[in-house]
Amino acid sequence: MRRILVTGALGQIGSELAPALRARHGVERVVSSDLDGLAPRSPAADGPYERLDCTKLEDIRSAMRRHDIGEIYHLVAVLSAVAESDPERAWRVNIETLHNVLIAAREFSGRVFFPSSIAAFGPSTPRVGAPQVTVQRPSTMYGVTKVAGELLCDYYATHFGVDARGLRLPGLVSYVAQPGGGTTDYAVEMLRSAALGERYACFLAPKTRLDMMYMPDAITAIIQLMETDPARLKHRNVTAMSITPAELAAQIRERAPQFVVDYRVDPLRQSIADSWPQSLDASAAREDWGFAPRFGLAAMTEDMLCRLGAQVDASKPGRRQGETGDAERKTTRSARGAAG
Ligand SMILES: NC(=O)c1ccc[n+]([C@@H]2O[C@H](COP(=O)([O-])OP(=O)(O)OC[C@H]3O[C@@H](n4cnc5c(N)ncnc54)[C@H](O)[C@@H]3O)[C@@H](O)[C@H]2O)c1
């Protein structure tokens, strides 16, 4: 059985995808990798880990050879708001690393998963129910790299037979690893503030509608996509809900009536959000390969507040050593990226 490589494994998605793959295929079969060494109590330390800079093709080749890699989940990227502040780096990281992974996958007969995003659409895409096949003229560098990435995967599939698959994911909401400085991150930040009993200053306007998905549904969709007969895979759009900051705040207040949100709009992230569709049409993914998210807004809010509440409780002073719970081990990482 060939092994699986997860690149960018310490990020928001990788922190949950790598453990899910290890649970499914066995700890030793999944090699996690990222730029940095592992922190002492990192959950990624329970199995093989490689320090791997994916801008270096030779290093990817070497890791694939040493571990006999047959499948790569390529999660490396500079995300939306960060990419706008350093577009040259975003192009280098997002495109060069994907190209390196595709070259290595071709040489070692490997399969590739590449996550695209709602950012692959732009202001000229239909704003409501953006179709699978439609105008893709994004106005952000992040979006430009996502469209180019989709095309690069298609090229390697068509010309070199590389089994490269992808999803257009919406903004992801999760409690294990913390997103930072991004466009859809407000949802995680708002829920975390509520769990801490704090006010929240939202950087998007209250009626900004965007697609979102709870991380467990995204992990299921990624694994399901990679296990599906390729003949059934034609479409990339997936989503679970289309929500606004005001709607999320209202859901939170149903459970924490004292919760207060202020709105302090950040022009950069608001302009990015305004360039994206308000919702995607994911009906073809449901029909083609059975994509079926379990969490809507109410269920996601309930679960997030419960999980984050457990993290807050676990971090309170006075807990004895050895009492550390699962929630506490899954520590949040420092702010770094930005959600879709
Ligand atoms: N999180 C979301 O809401 C969301 C939505 C849609 C699509 N996506 C896509 O999913 C993928 C993963 O997203 P994420 O939220 O986990 O991102 P993230 O920023 O949380 O994680 C990315 C990881 O890549 C690592 N990295 C950066 N440069 C690297 C390099 N040169 N070599 C190796 N590792 C490097 C970083 O250290 C980081 O741990 C990205 O392609 C992103 O565009 C994410």
PDB file of C-alpha atoms in Angstrom, residues 35-327:
ATOM      1  CA  LEU A  35       7.336  24.366   6.593  1.00  0.00           C
ATOM      2  CA  ASP A  36       8.055  24.287  10.319  1.00  0.00           C
ATOM      3  CA  GLY A  37       9.238  21.686  12.771  1.00  0.00           C
ATOM      4  CA  LEU A  38       6.591  20.281  15.110  1.00  0.00           C
ATOM      5  CA  ALA A  39       5.723  21.903  18.420  1.00  0.00           C
ATOM      6  CA  PRO A  40       6.333  19.488  21.339  1.00  0.00           C
ATOM      7  CA  ARG A  41       2.694  18.450  21.912  1.00  0.00           C
ATOM      8  CA  SER A  42       1.464  18.828  18.349  1.00  0.00           C
ATOM      9  CA  PRO A  43      -1.256  16.322  17.393  1.00  0.00           C
ATOM     10  CA  ALA A  44       0.641  15.834  14.088  1.00  0.00           C
ATOM     11  CA  ALA A  45       3.447  14.166  16.086  1.00  0.00           C
ATOM     12  CA  ASP A  46       1.472  10.930  16.406  1.00  0.00           C
ATOM     13  CA  GLY A  47       2.743   9.751  13.000  1.00  0.00           C
ATOM     14  CA  PRO A  48       5.373  10.395  10.312  1.00  0.00           C
ATOM     15  CA  TYR A  49       6.152  14.086   9.775  1.00  0.00           C
ATOM     16  CA  GLU A  50       8.388  15.795   7.191  1.00  0.00           C
ATOM     17  CA  ARG A  51       9.627  19.357   7.229  1.00  0.00           C
ATOM     18  CA  LEU A  52       8.937  20.181   3.572  1.00  0.00           C
ATOM     19  CA  ASP A  53       9.062  23.439   1.611  1.00  0.00           C
ATOM     20  CA  CYS A  54       6.969  22.711  -1.478  1.00  0.00           C
ATOM     21  CA  THR A  55       8.625  25.487  -3.494  1.00  0.00           C
ATOM     22  CA  LYS A  56      11.549  23.013  -3.691  1.00  0.00           C
ATOM     23  CA  LEU A  57      10.779  20.313  -6.249  1.00  0.00           C
ATOM     24  CA  GLU A  58      13.820  18.189  -5.293  1.00  0.00           C
ATOM     25  CA  ASP A  59      12.607  18.046  -1.683  1.00  0.00           C
ATOM     26  CA  ILE A  60       9.155  16.848  -2.790  1.00  0.00           C
ATOM     27  CA  ARG A  61      10.764  14.214  -5.040  1.00  0.00           C
ATOM     28  CA  SER A  62      12.950  13.066  -2.162  1.00  0.00           C
ATOM     29  CA  ALA A  63       9.986  12.790   0.248  1.00  0.00           C
ATOM     30  CA  MET A  64       7.956  10.871  -2.354  1.00  0.00           C
ATOM     31  CA  ARG A  65      10.812   8.453  -2.977  1.00  0.00           C
ATOM     32  CA  ARG A  66      11.653   7.852   0.699  1.00  0.00           C
ATOM     33  CA  HIS A  67       8.045   7.345   1.818  1.00  0.00           C
ATOM     34  CA  ASP A  68       6.724   5.680  -1.372  1.00  0.00           C
ATOM     35  CA  ILE A  69       3.996   8.324  -1.744  1.00  0.00           C
ATOM     36  CA  GLY A  70       1.091   7.521  -4.084  1.00  0.00           C
ATOM     37  CA  GLU A  71      -1.353  10.279  -3.130  1.00  0.00           C
ATOM     38  CA  ILE A  72      -0.846  13.963  -2.212  1.00  0.00           C
ATOM     39  CA  TYR A  73      -3.346  16.258  -0.489  1.00  0.00           C
ATOM     40  CA  HIS A  74      -1.810  19.609  -1.404  1.00  0.00           C
ATOM     41  CA  LEU A  75      -3.019  22.157   1.166  1.00  0.00           C
ATOM     42  CA  VAL A  76      -0.201  24.698   0.838  1.00  0.00           C
ATOM     43  CA  ALA A  77      -1.379  28.217   0.009  1.00  0.00           C
ATOM     44  CA  VAL A  78      -1.214  31.869   0.887  1.00  0.00           C
ATOM     45  CA  LEU A  79      -4.851  32.738   1.526  1.00  0.00           C
ATOM     46  CA  SER A  80      -7.091  35.558   0.405  1.00  0.00           C
ATOM     47  CA  ALA A  81      -6.379  38.685   2.486  1.00  0.00           C
ATOM     48  CA  VAL A  82      -2.716  37.796   2.997  1.00  0.00           C
ATOM     49  CA  ALA A  83      -2.333  37.265  -0.762  1.00  0.00           C
ATOM     50  CA  GLU A  84      -3.607  40.797  -1.458  1.00  0.00           C
ATOM     51  CA  SER A  85      -0.890  42.254   0.762  1.00  0.00           C
ATOM     52  CA  ASP A  86       1.872  40.239  -0.988  1.00  0.00           C
ATOM     53  CA  PRO A  87       0.660  39.141  -4.435  1.00  0.00           C
ATOM     54  CA  GLU A  88       4.132  38.115  -5.673  1.00  0.00           C
ATOM     55  CA  ARG A  89       4.549  35.688  -2.780  1.00  0.00           C
ATOM     56  CA  ALA A  90       1.002  34.416  -3.268  1.00  0.00           C
ATOM     57  CA  TRP A  91       1.710  33.562  -6.921  1.00  0.00           C
ATOM     58  CA  ARG A  92       5.017  31.903  -6.017  1.00  0.00           C
ATOM     59  CA  VAL A  93       3.627  29.813  -3.173  1.00  0.00           C
ATOM     60  CA  ASN A  94       0.233  28.953  -4.641  1.00  0.00           C
ATOM     61  CA  ILE A  95       1.265  28.193  -8.217  1.00  0.00           C
ATOM     62  CA  GLU A  96       4.880  27.017  -7.953  1.00  0.00           C
ATOM     63  CA  THR A  97       4.113  24.559  -5.150  1.00  0.00           C
ATOM     64  CA  LEU A  98       1.120  23.125  -7.012  1.00  0.00           C
ATOM     65  CA  HIS A  99       3.145  22.800 -10.205  1.00  0.00           C
ATOM     66  CA  ASN A 100       5.937  21.038  -8.296  1.00  0.00           C
ATOM     67  CA  VAL A 101       3.425  18.646  -6.761  1.00  0.00           C
ATOM     68  CA  LEU A 102       1.910  17.874 -10.177  1.00  0.00           C
ATOM     69  CA  ILE A 103       5.358  17.298 -11.714  1.00  0.00           C
ATOM     70  CA  ALA A 104       6.263  14.929  -8.861  1.00  0.00           C
ATOM     71  CA  ALA A 105       2.871  13.194  -9.089  1.00  0.00           C
ATOM     72  CA  ARG A 106       3.460  12.604 -12.806  1.00  0.00           C
ATOM     73  CA  GLU A 107       6.936  11.179 -12.181  1.00  0.00           C
ATOM     74  CA  PHE A 108       5.841   8.928  -9.301  1.00  0.00           C
ATOM     75  CA  SER A 109       2.384   7.989 -10.689  1.00  0.00           C
ATOM     76  CA  GLY A 110       0.649   9.723  -7.786  1.00  0.00           C
ATOM     77  CA  ARG A 111      -2.854  11.128  -7.357  1.00  0.00           C
ATOM     78  CA  VAL A 112      -3.434  14.739  -6.246  1.00  0.00           C
ATOM     79  CA  PHE A 113      -6.107  16.600  -4.291  1.00  0.00           C
ATOM     80  CA  PHE A 114      -6.111  20.389  -4.805  1.00  0.00           C
ATOM     81  CA  PRO A 115      -8.629  22.616  -2.971  1.00  0.00           C
ATOM     82  CA  SER A 116      -9.976  25.493  -5.017  1.00  0.00           C
ATOM     83  CA  SER A 117     -12.288  28.102  -3.553  1.00  0.00           C
ATOM     84  CA  ILE A 118     -15.266  30.399  -4.029  1.00  0.00           C
ATOM     85  CA  ALA A 119     -12.477  32.913  -4.717  1.00  0.00           C
ATOM     86  CA  ALA A 120     -12.116  31.343  -8.186  1.00  0.00           C
ATOM     87  CA  PHE A 121     -15.165  33.423  -9.099  1.00  0.00           C
ATOM     88  CA  GLY A 122     -15.298  37.192  -9.529  1.00  0.00           C
ATOM     89  CA  PRO A 123     -17.609  40.175  -9.897  1.00  0.00           C
ATOM     90  CA  SER A 124     -18.818  39.063 -13.355  1.00  0.00           C
ATOM     91  CA  THR A 125     -19.906  35.624 -12.088  1.00  0.00           C
ATOM     92  CA  PRO A 126     -23.643  35.317 -11.285  1.00  0.00           C
ATOM     93  CA  ARG A 127     -23.820  36.350  -7.610  1.00  0.00           C
ATOM     94  CA  VAL A 128     -26.517  33.940  -6.510  1.00  0.00           C
ATOM     95  CA  GLY A 129     -26.205  30.200  -7.164  1.00  0.00           C
ATOM     96  CA  ALA A 130     -22.914  30.541  -9.089  1.00  0.00           C
ATOM     97  CA  PRO A 131     -23.020  27.612 -11.538  1.00  0.00           C
ATOM     98  CA  GLN A 132     -20.351  24.922 -12.001  1.00  0.00           C
ATOM     99  CA  VAL A 133     -19.336  26.237 -15.375  1.00  0.00           C
ATOM    100  CA  THR A 134     -19.516  30.000 -15.588  1.00  0.00           C
ATOM    101  CA  VAL A 135     -17.460  33.159 -15.990  1.00  0.00           C
ATOM    102  CA  GLN A 136     -14.315  32.986 -13.819  1.00  0.00           C
ATOM    103  CA  ARG A 137     -12.666  36.414 -13.778  1.00  0.00           C
ATOM    104  CA  PRO A 138     -11.583  36.882 -10.129  1.00  0.00           C
ATOM    105  CA  SER A 139     -10.303  40.308  -9.065  1.00  0.00           C
ATOM    106  CA  THR A 140      -8.005  39.036  -6.266  1.00  0.00           C
ATOM    107  CA  MET A 141      -4.545  37.441  -6.607  1.00  0.00           C
ATOM    108  CA  TYR A 142      -5.790  34.544  -4.451  1.00  0.00           C
ATOM    109  CA  GLY A 143      -8.606  33.983  -6.959  1.00  0.00           C
ATOM    110  CA  VAL A 144      -6.225  34.261  -9.920  1.00  0.00           C
ATOM    111  CA  THR A 145      -4.071  31.495  -8.402  1.00  0.00           C
ATOM    112  CA  LYS A 146      -7.150  29.327  -7.789  1.00  0.00           C
ATOM    113  CA  VAL A 147      -8.331  29.568 -11.410  1.00  0.00           C
ATOM    114  CA  ALA A 148      -4.785  28.965 -12.663  1.00  0.00           C
ATOM    115  CA  GLY A 149      -4.526  26.012 -10.247  1.00  0.00           C
ATOM    116  CA  GLU A 150      -7.753  24.476 -11.540  1.00  0.00           C
ATOM    117  CA  LEU A 151      -6.469  24.800 -15.111  1.00  0.00           C
ATOM    118  CA  LEU A 152      -3.037  23.400 -14.219  1.00  0.00           C
ATOM    119  CA  CYS A 153      -4.683  20.318 -12.658  1.00  0.00           C
ATOM    120  CA  ASP A 154      -6.863  19.886 -15.757  1.00  0.00           C
ATOM    121  CA  TYR A 155      -3.777  20.194 -17.984  1.00  0.00           C
ATOM    122  CA  TYR A 156      -1.832  17.524 -16.086  1.00  0.00           C
ATOM    123  CA  ALA A 157      -4.893  15.263 -16.097  1.00  0.00           C
ATOM    124  CA  THR A 158      -5.514  15.662 -19.831  1.00  0.00           C
ATOM    125  CA  HIS A 159      -1.937  15.625 -21.119  1.00  0.00           C
ATOM    126  CA  PHE A 160      -0.108  13.425 -18.630  1.00  0.00           C
ATOM    127  CA  GLY A 161      -2.864  11.268 -17.122  1.00  0.00           C
ATOM    128  CA  VAL A 162      -2.336  12.578 -13.565  1.00  0.00           C
ATOM    129  CA  ASP A 163      -5.431  11.853 -11.451  1.00  0.00           C
ATOM    130  CA  ALA A 164      -5.787  15.403 -10.078  1.00  0.00           C
ATOM    131  CA  ARG A 165      -9.074  16.219  -8.337  1.00  0.00           C
ATOM    132  CA  GLY A 166     -10.385  19.342  -6.687  1.00  0.00           C
ATOM    133  CA  LEU A 167     -13.257  21.025  -4.925  1.00  0.00           C
ATOM    134  CA  ARG A 168     -14.289  24.665  -4.855  1.00  0.00           C
ATOM    135  CA  LEU A 169     -14.647  25.033  -1.101  1.00  0.00           C
ATOM    136  CA  PRO A 170     -16.505  27.879   0.611  1.00  0.00           C
ATOM    137  CA  GLY A 171     -15.235  29.549   3.804  1.00  0.00           C
ATOM    138  CA  LEU A 172     -14.557  26.864   6.411  1.00  0.00           C
ATOM    139  CA  VAL A 173     -15.555  27.110  10.058  1.00  0.00           C
ATOM    140  CA  SER A 174     -13.524  25.089  12.549  1.00  0.00           C
ATOM    141  CA  TYR A 175     -12.294  25.006  16.139  1.00  0.00           C
ATOM    142  CA  VAL A 176      -9.091  22.913  15.948  1.00  0.00           C
ATOM    143  CA  ALA A 177      -6.752  25.317  14.137  1.00  0.00           C
ATOM    144  CA  GLN A 178      -7.524  28.989  14.002  1.00  0.00           C
ATOM    145  CA  PRO A 179      -7.612  30.927  10.732  1.00  0.00           C
ATOM    146  CA  GLY A 180      -6.317  34.497  10.844  1.00  0.00           C
ATOM    147  CA  GLY A 181      -6.553  37.725   8.854  1.00  0.00           C
ATOM    148  CA  GLY A 182      -8.893  36.413   6.170  1.00  0.00           C
ATOM    149  CA  THR A 183     -12.210  37.070   4.518  1.00  0.00           C
ATOM    150  CA  THR A 184     -14.457  34.372   5.948  1.00  0.00           C
ATOM    151  CA  ASP A 185     -12.578  34.112   9.259  1.00  0.00           C
ATOM    152  CA  TYR A 186     -15.107  36.399  10.903  1.00  0.00           C
ATOM    153  CA  ALA A 187     -17.345  33.397  11.523  1.00  0.00           C
ATOM    154  CA  VAL A 188     -14.719  31.550  13.577  1.00  0.00           C
ATOM    155  CA  GLU A 189     -13.690  34.749  15.361  1.00  0.00           C
ATOM    156  CA  MET A 190     -17.302  35.594  16.231  1.00  0.00           C
ATOM    157  CA  LEU A 191     -18.011  32.125  17.614  1.00  0.00           C
ATOM    158  CA  ARG A 192     -14.753  32.153  19.601  1.00  0.00           C
ATOM    159  CA  SER A 193     -15.586  35.575  21.124  1.00  0.00           C
ATOM    160  CA  ALA A 194     -19.013  34.280  22.105  1.00  0.00           C
ATOM    161  CA  ALA A 195     -17.466  31.218  23.784  1.00  0.00           C
ATOM    162  CA  LEU A 196     -15.121  33.506  25.724  1.00  0.00           C
ATOM    163  CA  GLY A 197     -18.044  35.746  26.757  1.00  0.00           C
ATOM    164  CA  GLU A 198     -16.542  38.719  24.879  1.00  0.00           C
ATOM    165  CA  ARG A 199     -17.944  41.310  22.433  1.00  0.00           C
ATOM    166  CA  TYR A 200     -16.887  40.896  18.821  1.00  0.00           C
ATOM    167  CA  ALA A 201     -15.934  43.583  16.266  1.00  0.00           C
ATOM    168  CA  CYS A 202     -16.830  42.134  12.871  1.00  0.00           C
ATOM    169  CA  PHE A 203     -14.710  43.207   9.880  1.00  0.00           C
ATOM    170  CA  LEU A 204     -17.472  42.532   7.331  1.00  0.00           C
ATOM    171  CA  ALA A 205     -20.763  44.450   7.094  1.00  0.00           C
ATOM    172  CA  PRO A 206     -23.740  42.685   8.723  1.00  0.00           C
ATOM    173  CA  LYS A 207     -25.483  41.767   5.446  1.00  0.00           C
ATOM    174  CA  THR A 208     -22.422  40.377   3.612  1.00  0.00           C
ATOM    175  CA  ARG A 209     -23.653  37.014   2.357  1.00  0.00           C
ATOM    176  CA  LEU A 210     -21.087  34.277   1.622  1.00  0.00           C
ATOM    177  CA  ASP A 211     -21.039  30.498   1.434  1.00  0.00           C
ATOM    178  CA  MET A 212     -19.658  28.579   4.415  1.00  0.00           C
ATOM    179  CA  MET A 213     -19.162  24.985   5.511  1.00  0.00           C
ATOM    180  CA  TYR A 214     -18.378  23.336   8.847  1.00  0.00           C
ATOM    181  CA  MET A 215     -15.015  21.540   8.775  1.00  0.00           C
ATOM    182  CA  PRO A 216     -16.364  18.000   9.442  1.00  0.00           C
ATOM    183  CA  ASP A 217     -18.424  18.281   6.240  1.00  0.00           C
ATOM    184  CA  ALA A 218     -15.398  19.545   4.289  1.00  0.00           C
ATOM    185  CA  ILE A 219     -13.241  16.652   5.522  1.00  0.00           C
ATOM    186  CA  THR A 220     -15.930  14.135   4.550  1.00  0.00           C
ATOM    187  CA  ALA A 221     -16.307  15.757   1.118  1.00  0.00           C
ATOM    188  CA  ILE A 222     -12.533  15.669   0.448  1.00  0.00           C
ATOM    189  CA  ILE A 223     -12.205  12.014   1.444  1.00  0.00           C
ATOM    190  CA  GLN A 224     -15.351  11.048  -0.464  1.00  0.00           C
ATOM    191  CA  LEU A 225     -14.140  12.890  -3.567  1.00  0.00           C
ATOM    192  CA  MET A 226     -10.835  11.001  -3.558  1.00  0.00           C
ATOM    193  CA  GLU A 227     -12.598   7.645  -3.109  1.00  0.00           C
ATOM    194  CA  THR A 228     -15.177   8.163  -5.857  1.00  0.00           C
ATOM    195  CA  ASP A 229     -14.989   6.498  -9.273  1.00  0.00           C
ATOM    196  CA  PRO A 230     -13.393   9.173 -11.513  1.00  0.00           C
ATOM    197  CA  ALA A 231     -16.041   8.632 -14.171  1.00  0.00           C
ATOM    198  CA  ARG A 232     -18.576  10.223 -11.799  1.00  0.00           C
ATOM    199  CA  LEU A 233     -16.513  13.353 -11.117  1.00  0.00           C
ATOM    200  CA  LYS A 234     -17.362  16.266 -13.315  1.00  0.00           C
ATOM    201  CA  HIS A 235     -18.107  19.097 -10.892  1.00  0.00           C
ATOM    202  CA  ARG A 236     -16.162  21.005  -8.272  1.00  0.00           C
ATOM    203  CA  ASN A 237     -18.604  23.298  -6.428  1.00  0.00           C
ATOM    204  CA  VAL A 238     -19.508  22.266  -2.886  1.00  0.00           C
ATOM    205  CA  THR A 239     -21.172  24.300  -0.166  1.00  0.00           C
ATOM    206  CA  ALA A 240     -23.298  23.869   2.921  1.00  0.00           C
ATOM    207  CA  MET A 241     -24.851  27.246   3.769  1.00  0.00           C
ATOM    208  CA  SER A 242     -25.017  30.837   2.580  1.00  0.00           C
ATOM    209  CA  ILE A 243     -24.929  33.150   5.612  1.00  0.00           C
ATOM    210  CA  THR A 244     -24.312  36.730   6.759  1.00  0.00           C
ATOM    211  CA  PRO A 245     -22.567  37.984   9.926  1.00  0.00           C
ATOM    212  CA  ALA A 246     -25.938  39.206  11.207  1.00  0.00           C
ATOM    213  CA  GLU A 247     -27.511  35.761  10.752  1.00  0.00           C
ATOM    214  CA  LEU A 248     -24.637  34.060  12.571  1.00  0.00           C
ATOM    215  CA  ALA A 249     -24.849  36.604  15.403  1.00  0.00           C
ATOM    216  CA  ALA A 250     -28.596  35.928  15.701  1.00  0.00           C
ATOM    217  CA  GLN A 251     -27.941  32.173  15.956  1.00  0.00           C
ATOM    218  CA  ILE A 252     -25.349  32.774  18.680  1.00  0.00           C
ATOM    219  CA  ARG A 253     -27.752  35.067  20.600  1.00  0.00           C
ATOM    220  CA  GLU A 254     -30.332  32.274  20.674  1.00  0.00           C
ATOM    221  CA  ARG A 255     -27.821  30.397  22.848  1.00  0.00           C
ATOM    222  CA  ALA A 256     -26.065  33.377  24.497  1.00  0.00           C
ATOM    223  CA  PRO A 257     -28.565  36.277  24.613  1.00  0.00           C
ATOM    224  CA  GLN A 258     -26.018  38.742  26.047  1.00  0.00           C
ATOM    225  CA  PHE A 259     -23.638  38.367  23.055  1.00  0.00           C
ATOM    226  CA  VAL A 260     -22.871  41.698  21.309  1.00  0.00           C
ATOM    227  CA  VAL A 261     -21.381  42.283  17.836  1.00  0.00           C
ATOM    228  CA  ASP A 262     -20.019  45.650  16.665  1.00  0.00           C
ATOM    229  CA  TYR A 263     -19.328  46.232  12.991  1.00  0.00           C
ATOM    230  CA  ARG A 264     -15.986  47.788  12.051  1.00  0.00           C
ATOM    231  CA  VAL A 265     -15.702  47.136   8.348  1.00  0.00           C
ATOM    232  CA  ASP A 266     -12.222  46.456   6.946  1.00  0.00           C
ATOM    233  CA  PRO A 267     -12.247  47.890   3.385  1.00  0.00           C
ATOM    234  CA  LEU A 268      -9.806  45.277   2.009  1.00  0.00           C
ATOM    235  CA  ARG A 269     -11.679  42.221   3.250  1.00  0.00           C
ATOM    236  CA  GLN A 270     -15.069  43.785   2.471  1.00  0.00           C
ATOM    237  CA  SER A 271     -13.974  44.402  -1.131  1.00  0.00           C
ATOM    238  CA  ILE A 272     -12.772  40.794  -1.427  1.00  0.00           C
ATOM    239  CA  ALA A 273     -16.081  39.501  -0.032  1.00  0.00           C
ATOM    240  CA  ASP A 274     -18.051  41.776  -2.365  1.00  0.00           C
ATOM    241  CA  SER A 275     -16.216  40.317  -5.371  1.00  0.00           C
ATOM    242  CA  TRP A 276     -17.272  36.731  -4.520  1.00  0.00           C
ATOM    243  CA  PRO A 277     -20.639  35.080  -5.188  1.00  0.00           C
ATOM    244  CA  GLN A 278     -23.157  35.056  -2.338  1.00  0.00           C
ATOM    245  CA  SER A 279     -23.858  31.386  -2.973  1.00  0.00           C
ATOM    246  CA  LEU A 280     -22.741  28.478  -5.161  1.00  0.00           C
ATOM    247  CA  ASP A 281     -24.824  25.910  -6.961  1.00  0.00           C
ATOM    248  CA  ALA A 282     -23.574  22.582  -5.565  1.00  0.00           C
ATOM    249  CA  SER A 283     -26.477  20.480  -6.846  1.00  0.00           C
ATOM    250  CA  ALA A 284     -24.355  18.610  -9.421  1.00  0.00           C
ATOM    251  CA  ALA A 285     -21.926  17.378  -6.719  1.00  0.00           C
ATOM    252  CA  ARG A 286     -24.913  16.017  -4.778  1.00  0.00           C
ATOM    253  CA  GLU A 287     -26.218  14.216  -7.864  1.00  0.00           C
ATOM    254  CA  ASP A 288     -22.875  13.058  -9.307  1.00  0.00           C
ATOM    255  CA  TRP A 289     -21.077  11.699  -6.251  1.00  0.00           C
ATOM    256  CA  GLY A 290     -23.478  11.978  -3.344  1.00  0.00           C
ATOM    257  CA  PHE A 291     -22.067  15.063  -1.616  1.00  0.00           C
ATOM    258  CA  ALA A 292     -24.368  15.744   1.368  1.00  0.00           C
ATOM    259  CA  PRO A 293     -23.313  18.176   4.128  1.00  0.00           C
ATOM    260  CA  ARG A 294     -24.690  17.339   7.604  1.00  0.00           C
ATOM    261  CA  PHE A 295     -24.361  20.758   9.237  1.00  0.00           C
ATOM    262  CA  GLY A 296     -26.493  23.826   8.562  1.00  0.00           C
ATOM    263  CA  LEU A 297     -26.125  27.135  10.402  1.00  0.00           C
ATOM    264  CA  ALA A 298     -27.975  26.117  13.588  1.00  0.00           C
ATOM    265  CA  ALA A 299     -26.213  22.749  13.994  1.00  0.00           C
ATOM    266  CA  MET A 300     -22.815  24.269  13.238  1.00  0.00           C
ATOM    267  CA  THR A 301     -23.333  27.097  15.747  1.00  0.00           C
ATOM    268  CA  GLU A 302     -24.424  24.645  18.425  1.00  0.00           C
ATOM    269  CA  ASP A 303     -21.451  22.333  17.887  1.00  0.00           C
ATOM    270  CA  MET A 304     -18.869  25.137  17.599  1.00  0.00           C
ATOM    271  CA  LEU A 305     -20.035  26.814  20.831  1.00  0.00           C
ATOM    272  CA  CYS A 306     -19.932  23.481  22.615  1.00  0.00           C
ATOM    273  CA  ARG A 307     -16.403  22.635  21.373  1.00  0.00           C
ATOM    274  CA  LEU A 308     -15.029  26.123  21.950  1.00  0.00           C
ATOM    275  CA  GLY A 309     -16.636  26.221  25.396  1.00  0.00           C
ATOM    276  CA  ALA A 310     -14.771  23.013  26.260  1.00  0.00           C
ATOM    277  CA  GLN A 311     -11.505  24.586  25.051  1.00  0.00           C
ATOM    278  CA  VAL A 312     -12.130  27.688  27.195  1.00  0.00           C
ATOM    279  CA  ASP A 313     -12.915  25.535  30.261  1.00  0.00           C
ATOM    280  CA  ALA A 314      -9.834  23.395  29.681  1.00  0.00           C
ATOM    281  CA  SER A 315      -7.549  26.437  29.534  1.00  0.00           C
ATOM    282  CA  LYS A 316      -8.816  27.921  32.821  1.00  0.00           C
ATOM    283  CA  PRO A 317      -6.170  28.167  35.557  1.00  0.00           C
ATOM    284  CA  GLY A 318      -6.419  25.569  38.286  1.00  0.00           C
ATOM    285  CA  ARG A 319      -6.678  22.520  36.058  1.00  0.00           C
ATOM    286  CA  ARG A 320      -4.338  19.882  37.376  1.00  0.00           C
ATOM    287  CA  GLN A 321      -1.674  18.299  35.147  1.00  0.00           C
ATOM    288  CA  GLY A 322      -3.064  15.199  33.499  1.00  0.00           C
ATOM    289  CA  GLU A 323      -6.545  16.722  33.284  1.00  0.00           C
ATOM    290  CA  THR A 324      -5.761  18.050  29.817  1.00  0.00           C
ATOM    291  CA  GLY A 325      -8.660  17.142  27.577  1.00  0.00           C
ATOM    292  CA  ASP A 326      -8.874  16.575  23.859  1.00  0.00           C
ATOM    293  CA  ALA A 327     -10.047  20.120  23.263  1.00  0.00           C
TER     294      ALA A 327
END
